[in-house]
Amino acid sequence: MSTPKVWTSLSVMAVAMASQPAAAQAPNAQDVAKADARAAATVKAMKTEEKTILTHGIMPMDLGIGTTKIPADAVPGAGYVAGIDRLGVPALKESDASLGVSYVMGLRKDGATALPSGVLQAATWNPDVLYRGGAMIGGEARAKGFNVLLAGGVNLMRDPRNGRTFEYLSEDPLLSGMLVGAAIRGIQSNHIISTIKHFALNGQETGRKYVDIKISEAAAKESDLLAFKIGIEQGQPLSVMCAYNRVGGQNACSNDFLLNKVLKKDWGWKGFVMSDWGAVPGVEAAINGLDQQSGEQLDKGVFFTDQLAAKAKADPKWAARVDDMNRRVLTAIYAAGVDKFPAQKGGKIDFAANAKVAEDAAKQGIVLLKNEGGLLPLMKTAKSIAVIGGFADGGVLSGGGSSQVQGEGGPAVTIPIMGDGVWAGLIGQNYHRSSPLKAIKAQAPDAKVTFRDGRYITDAVEKAKQSEVAVIFATQYTTEGLDVPDLHLPNGQDELIAAVAAANPNTVVVLENGGPVAMPWLGKVKAVVEAWYPGARGGEAIASVLFGDTNPGGRLPITFPASTDQLPRPKLDGSDWVEPNFAGDPTSGSDQLHADYDIEGSDVGYRWFARKGQKALFPFGYGLSYTTFQTGGLALKGLTATFTVKNTGARDGDEVAQLYLATRNGEVKQRLVGFARVSLKAGESKPVTLTIDPRLLADWKDGQWVTPKGAYGFALGRDAEHLGEKVNITLPAKSWKE
Ligand code: BGC
């Protein structure tokens, strides 16, 4: 693995890194190389019958499927892989996920600290936030006895209707890669292993176990695979989780091209590939690059034990593969120090300190979308506020599925979305115990704050009429396993908002949503606050933004389309199949579903909008502040860009400086090539230096990166649609291997 390069503002990052907590050092490339040598020696010492112990694991919970025995030392969570005592190899104890130690439907009664959703974290555009979040959740995982965190979700957001948009980061490979790398470094600073997932092109939940993604190698390399590559360089994850879907007709977990060629050969990555749960079609997945079968009860068979041993006995090629599988798992264990610094159940957790980490992330990632007439921040002296909807009296919404985290005592409110079936518990709507209503009352102690649940429009309108300000909490629940059919807020909330806005001119909408939503009422309300799923202290963070203790500095990491007609696939492939997609068979050929990603190719999100000349509802990179900024003085010396950011308003605040490639040889070719979140006191300016990763300017052609000779036009952008100062430079033709 190559040494990580930090492709972002050097000066700004230097300050950010200094504030990170003094956890252990996350393993670097040298640690991995040393661990690999030690792993090779252990493999030599292994008896034949020991060689299929590390290659498979169970889900250590009673699923009512088969007769799996749950070992005494297992911790209820997503996965368990037995160790080898004789060789001092510990068992792997695995928990989900990127947003904290998951709640597994309350199976383990202990709660954990929930970070805000991935998309909110990405809206901070701040690797330091992701690092601190990762370090925090990794610490909690360790204290609960886990030594593997199934984190690092970095699939590019190709479709805003994807039910897992909330778990992922952004639609851009640079932003996603940098941020996921920081999160993984944080997690792995706890002597535990992190995954990066789901490799690769896992862009929709509909038909998730069999949907076949069609995409050219070049487009994949310039987009989704680049996000993974940057994430791996930055974070050195010791495990990769392969995806459910197929790519080019092959299951991603049995995909010679993705696993053997790209990941292991071209990138030289030395960790181990674990399968997603129920994603393994058969034993041949091992030859195609899979190192470990996870959650084996969910597959059609346990392929990586006796079947694997028999293959190894009969064929030296398979025997060598089995040795390599073991070596890779051991490399991860040794590099993380899982054996030398064992995680133990019952460790101490400072929940108050950890809640602050979640709250700070939320404050940095909430995005102010509209603020007509400066309605926000609300005056703390406001006399009457009507708070409406969204269970704002109880808590804040979270996303569903395996990544679901809950605090001690479980959710404040749970609303099932299925009446029946094994998965009902996994995908209910759960609200964290962090009430925006209480937080609003605390911010405005002298105001008359009333609450209406919003079920009846007449009742909500009546209350809104009697109040100076109406704050509506609108929710869009999303979950793993289920895409949303369209971008409208469900349950008549659009009508509720329009009616309240008609009754009260000072209406603020606070959105708690998984991803982009339509806003047919946008012209009628004065302010919109994008709070995503804001995590364990979301209520406090929202109130802090509403009343101005926090000056919003979040920026959209995903385009909000004006309509689904603007998307590369106006209709989500397979969206007429409405059942939750936990089921499905990765081995079946009959129920295949195809998604054509070659339509947009590597032009995901804002790049597609730029190519088509389309105007979004809110573009990528967009976000308002309570102050104003000026960014200018762009100069480029080779691939080093310098410019200045100034806070020209009266309040302290954070700006996210964005540098884009706009044109190449006169053609529109928009790509984010650098970014930096800069904190500025009122009136202050700061210089920013960004180093541009040449891959962002290049095409993938015939097995290498190629930049044609010619004029490259760069621009500072307030967001992807509002490009300011432009500078053209000439670059020579160049090509290079990965
Ligand atoms: C998800 C993974 C998760 C795994 C284990 C799967 O359904 O796709 O993201 O890590 O379950 O819970």
PDB file of N, CA and C in Angstrom, residues 51 53 213 244 250 258 387 448:
ATOM      1  N   LYS A  51      -6.625 -24.354   8.659  1.00  0.00           N
ATOM      2  CA  LYS A  51      -6.649 -23.373   7.565  1.00  0.00           C
ATOM      3  C   LYS A  51      -8.041 -22.965   7.101  1.00  0.00           C
ATOM      4  N   ILE A  53     -10.399 -22.118   9.485  1.00  0.00           N
ATOM      5  CA  ILE A  53     -11.037 -21.525  10.678  1.00  0.00           C
ATOM      6  C   ILE A  53     -11.287 -20.033  10.471  1.00  0.00           C
ATOM      7  N   ILE A 213     -24.907  -4.509 -12.316  1.00  0.00           N
ATOM      8  CA  ILE A 213     -24.517  -3.156 -12.703  1.00  0.00           C
ATOM      9  C   ILE A 213     -23.683  -3.212 -13.969  1.00  0.00           C
ATOM     10  N   TYR A 244     -23.348  -6.837  -2.285  1.00  0.00           N
ATOM     11  CA  TYR A 244     -24.351  -7.826  -2.688  1.00  0.00           C
ATOM     12  C   TYR A 244     -24.514  -7.916  -4.204  1.00  0.00           C
ATOM     13  N   GLN A 250     -21.052 -10.623 -12.722  1.00  0.00           N
ATOM     14  CA  GLN A 250     -20.484 -11.449 -11.647  1.00  0.00           C
ATOM     15  C   GLN A 250     -20.841 -10.869 -10.288  1.00  0.00           C
ATOM     16  N   LEU A 258     -12.935  -7.221  -9.890  1.00  0.00           N
ATOM     17  CA  LEU A 258     -12.908  -6.257  -8.780  1.00  0.00           C
ATOM     18  C   LEU A 258     -11.917  -6.668  -7.697  1.00  0.00           C
ATOM     19  N   VAL A 387     -44.283  24.569  17.460  1.00  0.00           N
ATOM     20  CA  VAL A 387     -43.455  23.479  16.939  1.00  0.00           C
ATOM     21  C   VAL A 387     -44.418  22.390  16.472  1.00  0.00           C
ATOM     22  N   LYS A 448     -43.634  31.262  24.675  1.00  0.00           N
ATOM     23  CA  LYS A 448     -44.679  30.249  24.795  1.00  0.00           C
ATOM     24  C   LYS A 448     -44.438  29.271  23.639  1.00  0.00           C
TER      25      LYS A 448
END
